[in-house]
CSV table of C-alpha atoms in Angstrom, one decimal:
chain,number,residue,atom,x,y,z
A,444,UNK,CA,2.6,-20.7,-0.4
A,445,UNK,CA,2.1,-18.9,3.0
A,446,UNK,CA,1.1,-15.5,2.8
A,447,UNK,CA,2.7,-12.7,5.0
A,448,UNK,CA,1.6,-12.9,8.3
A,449,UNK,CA,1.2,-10.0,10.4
A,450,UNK,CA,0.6,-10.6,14.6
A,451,UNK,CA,-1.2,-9.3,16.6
A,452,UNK,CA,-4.4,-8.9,14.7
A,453,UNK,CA,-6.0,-6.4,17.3
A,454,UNK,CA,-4.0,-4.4,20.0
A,455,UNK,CA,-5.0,-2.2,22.4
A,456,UNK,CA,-2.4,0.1,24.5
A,457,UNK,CA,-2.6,3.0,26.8
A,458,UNK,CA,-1.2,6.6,26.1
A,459,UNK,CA,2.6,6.2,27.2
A,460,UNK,CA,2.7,2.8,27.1
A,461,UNK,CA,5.3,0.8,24.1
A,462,UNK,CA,4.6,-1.7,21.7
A,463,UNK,CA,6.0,-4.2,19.1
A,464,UNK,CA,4.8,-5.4,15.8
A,465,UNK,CA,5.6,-8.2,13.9
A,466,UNK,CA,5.6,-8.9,10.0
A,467,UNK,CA,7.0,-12.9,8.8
A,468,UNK,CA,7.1,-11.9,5.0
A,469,UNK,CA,6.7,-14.5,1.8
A,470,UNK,CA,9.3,-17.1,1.8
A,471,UNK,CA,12.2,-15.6,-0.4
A,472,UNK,CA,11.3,-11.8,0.1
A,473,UNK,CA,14.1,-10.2,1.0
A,474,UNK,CA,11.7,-7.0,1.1
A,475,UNK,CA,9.6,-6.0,4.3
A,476,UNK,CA,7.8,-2.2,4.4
A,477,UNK,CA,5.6,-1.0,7.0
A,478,UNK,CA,2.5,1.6,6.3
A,479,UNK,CA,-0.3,3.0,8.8
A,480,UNK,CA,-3.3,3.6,7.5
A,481,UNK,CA,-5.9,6.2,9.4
A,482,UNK,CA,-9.2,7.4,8.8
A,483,UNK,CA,-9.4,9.6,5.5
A,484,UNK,CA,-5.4,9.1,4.8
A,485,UNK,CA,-3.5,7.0,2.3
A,486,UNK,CA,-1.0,4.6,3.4
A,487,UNK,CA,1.7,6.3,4.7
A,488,UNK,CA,4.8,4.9,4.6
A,489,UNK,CA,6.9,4.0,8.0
A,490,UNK,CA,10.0,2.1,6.7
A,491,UNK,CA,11.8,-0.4,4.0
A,492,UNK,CA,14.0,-3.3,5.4
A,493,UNK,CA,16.0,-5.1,2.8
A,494,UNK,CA,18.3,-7.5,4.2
A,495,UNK,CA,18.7,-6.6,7.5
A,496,UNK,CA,19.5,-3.2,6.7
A,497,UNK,CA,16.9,-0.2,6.5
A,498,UNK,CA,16.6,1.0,3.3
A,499,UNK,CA,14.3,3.8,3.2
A,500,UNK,CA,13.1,5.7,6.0
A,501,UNK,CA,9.1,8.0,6.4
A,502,UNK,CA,8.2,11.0,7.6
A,503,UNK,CA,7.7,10.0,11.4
A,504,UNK,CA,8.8,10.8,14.6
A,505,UNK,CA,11.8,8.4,15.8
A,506,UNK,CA,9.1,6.8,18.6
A,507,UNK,CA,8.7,4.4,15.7
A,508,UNK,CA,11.5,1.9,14.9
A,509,UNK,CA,11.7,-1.2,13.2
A,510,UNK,CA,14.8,-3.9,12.7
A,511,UNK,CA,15.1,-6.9,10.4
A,512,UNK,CA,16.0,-10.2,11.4
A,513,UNK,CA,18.2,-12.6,8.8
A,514,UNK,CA,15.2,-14.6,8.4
A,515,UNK,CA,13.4,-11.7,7.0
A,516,UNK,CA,11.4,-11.2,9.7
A,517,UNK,CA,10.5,-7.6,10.9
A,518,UNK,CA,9.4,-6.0,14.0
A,519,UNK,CA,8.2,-2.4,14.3
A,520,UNK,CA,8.2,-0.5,17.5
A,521,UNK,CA,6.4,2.3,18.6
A,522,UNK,CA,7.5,4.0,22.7
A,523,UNK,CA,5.2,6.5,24.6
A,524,UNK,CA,2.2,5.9,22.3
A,525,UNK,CA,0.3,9.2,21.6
A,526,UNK,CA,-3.7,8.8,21.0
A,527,UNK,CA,-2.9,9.9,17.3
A,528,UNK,CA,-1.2,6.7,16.9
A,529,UNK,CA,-4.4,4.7,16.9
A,530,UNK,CA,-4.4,3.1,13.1
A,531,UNK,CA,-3.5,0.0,11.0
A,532,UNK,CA,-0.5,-0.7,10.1
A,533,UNK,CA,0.8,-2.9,7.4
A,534,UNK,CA,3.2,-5.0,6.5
A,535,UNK,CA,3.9,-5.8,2.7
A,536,UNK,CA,7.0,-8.0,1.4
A,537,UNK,CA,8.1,-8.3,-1.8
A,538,UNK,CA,11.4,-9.4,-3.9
A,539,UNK,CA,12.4,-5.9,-3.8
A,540,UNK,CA,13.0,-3.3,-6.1
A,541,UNK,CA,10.0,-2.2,-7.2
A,542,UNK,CA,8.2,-5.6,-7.7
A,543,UNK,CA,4.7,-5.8,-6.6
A,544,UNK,CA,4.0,-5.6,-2.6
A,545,UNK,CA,2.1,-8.7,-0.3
A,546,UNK,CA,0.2,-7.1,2.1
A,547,UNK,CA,-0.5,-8.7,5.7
A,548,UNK,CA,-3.8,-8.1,7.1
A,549,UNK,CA,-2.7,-5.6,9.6
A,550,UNK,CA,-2.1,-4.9,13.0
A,551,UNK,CA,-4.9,-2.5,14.4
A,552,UNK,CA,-3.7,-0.8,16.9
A,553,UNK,CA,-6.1,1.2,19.5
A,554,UNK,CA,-5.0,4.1,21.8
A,555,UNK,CA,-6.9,4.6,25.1
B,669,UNK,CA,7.2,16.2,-0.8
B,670,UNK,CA,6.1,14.4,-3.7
B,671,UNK,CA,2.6,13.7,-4.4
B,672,UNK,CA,0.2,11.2,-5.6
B,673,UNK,CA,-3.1,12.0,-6.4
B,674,UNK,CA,-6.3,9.7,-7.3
B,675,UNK,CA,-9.7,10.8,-8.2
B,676,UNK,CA,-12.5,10.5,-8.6
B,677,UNK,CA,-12.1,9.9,-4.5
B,678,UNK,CA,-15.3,7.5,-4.6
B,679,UNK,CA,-18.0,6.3,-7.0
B,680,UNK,CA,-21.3,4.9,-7.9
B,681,UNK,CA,-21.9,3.0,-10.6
B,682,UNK,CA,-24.5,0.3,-12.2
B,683,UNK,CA,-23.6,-3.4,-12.7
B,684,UNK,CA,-22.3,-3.7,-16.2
B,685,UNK,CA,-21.1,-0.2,-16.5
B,686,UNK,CA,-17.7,0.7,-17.6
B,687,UNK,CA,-15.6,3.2,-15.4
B,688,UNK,CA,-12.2,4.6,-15.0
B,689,UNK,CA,-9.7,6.1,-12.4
B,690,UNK,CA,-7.4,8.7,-12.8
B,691,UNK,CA,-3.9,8.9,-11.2
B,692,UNK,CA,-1.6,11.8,-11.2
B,693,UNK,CA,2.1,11.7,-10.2
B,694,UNK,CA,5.1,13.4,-10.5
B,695,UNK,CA,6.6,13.2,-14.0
B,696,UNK,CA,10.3,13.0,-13.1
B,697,UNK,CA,12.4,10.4,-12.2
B,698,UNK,CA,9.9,7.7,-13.2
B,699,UNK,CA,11.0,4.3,-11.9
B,700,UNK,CA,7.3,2.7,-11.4
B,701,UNK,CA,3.7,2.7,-11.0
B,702,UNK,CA,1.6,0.3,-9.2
B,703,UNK,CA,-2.2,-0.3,-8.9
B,704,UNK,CA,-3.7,-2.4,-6.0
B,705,UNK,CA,-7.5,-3.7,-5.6
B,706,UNK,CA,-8.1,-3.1,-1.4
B,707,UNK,CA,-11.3,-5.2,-0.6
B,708,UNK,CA,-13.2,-4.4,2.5
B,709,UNK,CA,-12.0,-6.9,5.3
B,710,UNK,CA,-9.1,-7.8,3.6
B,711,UNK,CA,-5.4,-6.7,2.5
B,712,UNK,CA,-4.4,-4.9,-0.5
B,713,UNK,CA,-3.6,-6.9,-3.6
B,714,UNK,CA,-1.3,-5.8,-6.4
B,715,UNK,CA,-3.0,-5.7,-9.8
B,716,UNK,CA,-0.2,-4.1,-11.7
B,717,UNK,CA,3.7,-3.0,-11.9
B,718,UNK,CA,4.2,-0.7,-14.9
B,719,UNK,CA,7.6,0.6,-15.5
B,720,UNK,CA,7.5,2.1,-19.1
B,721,UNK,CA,6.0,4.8,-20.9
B,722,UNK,CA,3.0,3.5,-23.1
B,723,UNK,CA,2.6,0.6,-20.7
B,724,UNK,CA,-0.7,-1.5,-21.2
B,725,UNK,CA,-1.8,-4.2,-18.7
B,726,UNK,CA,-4.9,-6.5,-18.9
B,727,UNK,CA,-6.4,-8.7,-16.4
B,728,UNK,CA,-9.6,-9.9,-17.3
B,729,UNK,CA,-12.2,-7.0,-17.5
B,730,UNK,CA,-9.4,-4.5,-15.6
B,731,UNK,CA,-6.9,-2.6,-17.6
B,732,UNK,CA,-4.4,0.3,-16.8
B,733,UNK,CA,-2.4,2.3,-19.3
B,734,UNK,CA,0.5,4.5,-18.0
B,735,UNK,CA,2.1,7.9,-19.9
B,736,UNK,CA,5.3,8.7,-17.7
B,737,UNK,CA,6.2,11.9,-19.8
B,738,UNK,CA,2.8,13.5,-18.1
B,739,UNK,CA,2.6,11.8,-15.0
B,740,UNK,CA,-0.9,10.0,-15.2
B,741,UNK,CA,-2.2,6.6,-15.5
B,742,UNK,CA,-5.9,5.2,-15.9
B,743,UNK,CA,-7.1,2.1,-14.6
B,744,UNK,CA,-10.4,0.9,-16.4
B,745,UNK,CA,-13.1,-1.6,-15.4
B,746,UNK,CA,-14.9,-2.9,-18.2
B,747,UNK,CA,-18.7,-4.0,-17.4
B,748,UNK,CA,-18.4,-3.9,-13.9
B,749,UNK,CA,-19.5,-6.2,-11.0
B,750,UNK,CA,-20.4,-6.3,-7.6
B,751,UNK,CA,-17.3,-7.9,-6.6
B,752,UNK,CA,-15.9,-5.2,-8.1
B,753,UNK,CA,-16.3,-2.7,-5.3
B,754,UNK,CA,-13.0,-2.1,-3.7
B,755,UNK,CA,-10.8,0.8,-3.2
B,756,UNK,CA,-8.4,0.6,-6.0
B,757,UNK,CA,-5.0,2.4,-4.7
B,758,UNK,CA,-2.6,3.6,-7.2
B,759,UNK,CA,1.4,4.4,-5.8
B,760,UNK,CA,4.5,5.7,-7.8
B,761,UNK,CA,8.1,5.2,-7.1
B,762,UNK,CA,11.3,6.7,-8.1
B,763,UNK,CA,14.9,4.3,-8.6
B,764,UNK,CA,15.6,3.3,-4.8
B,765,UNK,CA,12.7,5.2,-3.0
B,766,UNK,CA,9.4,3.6,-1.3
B,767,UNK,CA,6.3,3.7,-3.1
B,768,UNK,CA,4.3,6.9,-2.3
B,769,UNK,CA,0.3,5.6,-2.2
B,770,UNK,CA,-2.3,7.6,-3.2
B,771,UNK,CA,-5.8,7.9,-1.1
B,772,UNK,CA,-7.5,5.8,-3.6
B,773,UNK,CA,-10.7,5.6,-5.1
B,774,UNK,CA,-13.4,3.9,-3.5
B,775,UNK,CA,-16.0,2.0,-6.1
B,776,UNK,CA,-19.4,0.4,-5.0
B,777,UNK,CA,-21.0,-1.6,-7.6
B,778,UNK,CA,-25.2,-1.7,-7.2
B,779,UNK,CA,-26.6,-4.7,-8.9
């Protein structure tokens, strides 16, 4: 069973610039949530996507975006990139509700 | 905001020693706790979804217990190993909210 896969691996953008994220999730999970990770911070949490239709929403500014495709697929999208948005961000799917999260290994992105 | 603390934040310990984590989280509105195992170079992997009070899960020589009415659960390593060392994340949801993460607590395991 495939794993979530989360592409690009490595990124690196200039301040100002935009750029797109994308997260295929476990075959039958319905669930996709994003996170970015930084130095000496926990996980924070970006969005939830269940079906197409964004169920819970973080604390950050709305340069970042995401959508759902109907095959489950999800893209995340951050415009006029700021140096603090150098991290890695995650993707993890799971059957939703509370069930246990599958993490990608990232997208780390780098801000020059 | 809610809040979701771990600690230690890091630790030491010998190979074959038992140790334990602490994690602290709000006490109402309890819908679940989970516990992941984050390895260096790779992604995080669940270890365990508790959802009731007194909640006990086992796999192999890790264990968590949960007590919802205080907000706090411990994850335990019994004898631990090399492979062990990991940051071990802890997050807590409420019914139809994201998981809130914790920092975690980073263990290295000298042989």
């Amino acid at each position: 069973k495939a794993g979530v896969t989360q592409t690009p691996r490595y990124l690196i953008k200039t301040r100002g610039q935009q750029v797109t994220l994308s997260c295929s999730p476990i075959s039958g999970h319905r669930s996709v949530s994003w996170y970015q990770q930084t130095p000496g911070q926990g996980l924070q949490f970006l969005f939830e996507y269940f079906s197409e239709t964004q169920r819970n929403k973080g604390n950050f500014p709305g340069r970042f975006s995401g959508r759902q495709f109907s095959n489950s697929r999800s893209e995340m999208n951050v415009s006029t990139l700021e140096l603090g948005d150098s991290a890695l961000y995650l993707c993890a799917s799971s059957r939703g509700g509370h069930q246990p999260q599958h993490f990608g290994d990232g997208t780390r992105l780098s801000i020059l | 905001i809610l809040n979701v603390e771990q600690s230690p934040q890091s630790l030491h310990v010998q190979e074959g020693d038992s140790t334990n984590f602490t994690c602290s989280f709000p006490s109402s509105n309890f819908y679940a706790l989970h516990w992941y195992r984050w390895e260096t170079a790779k992604s995080p992997e669940a270890l365990f979804v508790m959802t009731l009070n007194g909640d006990e899960k086992k796999k192999g020589r890790i264990s968590a217990t949960l007590n919802t009415k205080e907000g706090y659960s411990y994850l335990y390593i019994k004898g631990s190993q090399p492979e062990d060392s990991a940051t071990y994340l802890c997050a807590f949801g409420q019914a139809g909210t994201a998981l809130i993460f914790g920092k975690g607590t980073t263990l290295s395991v000298s042989s």
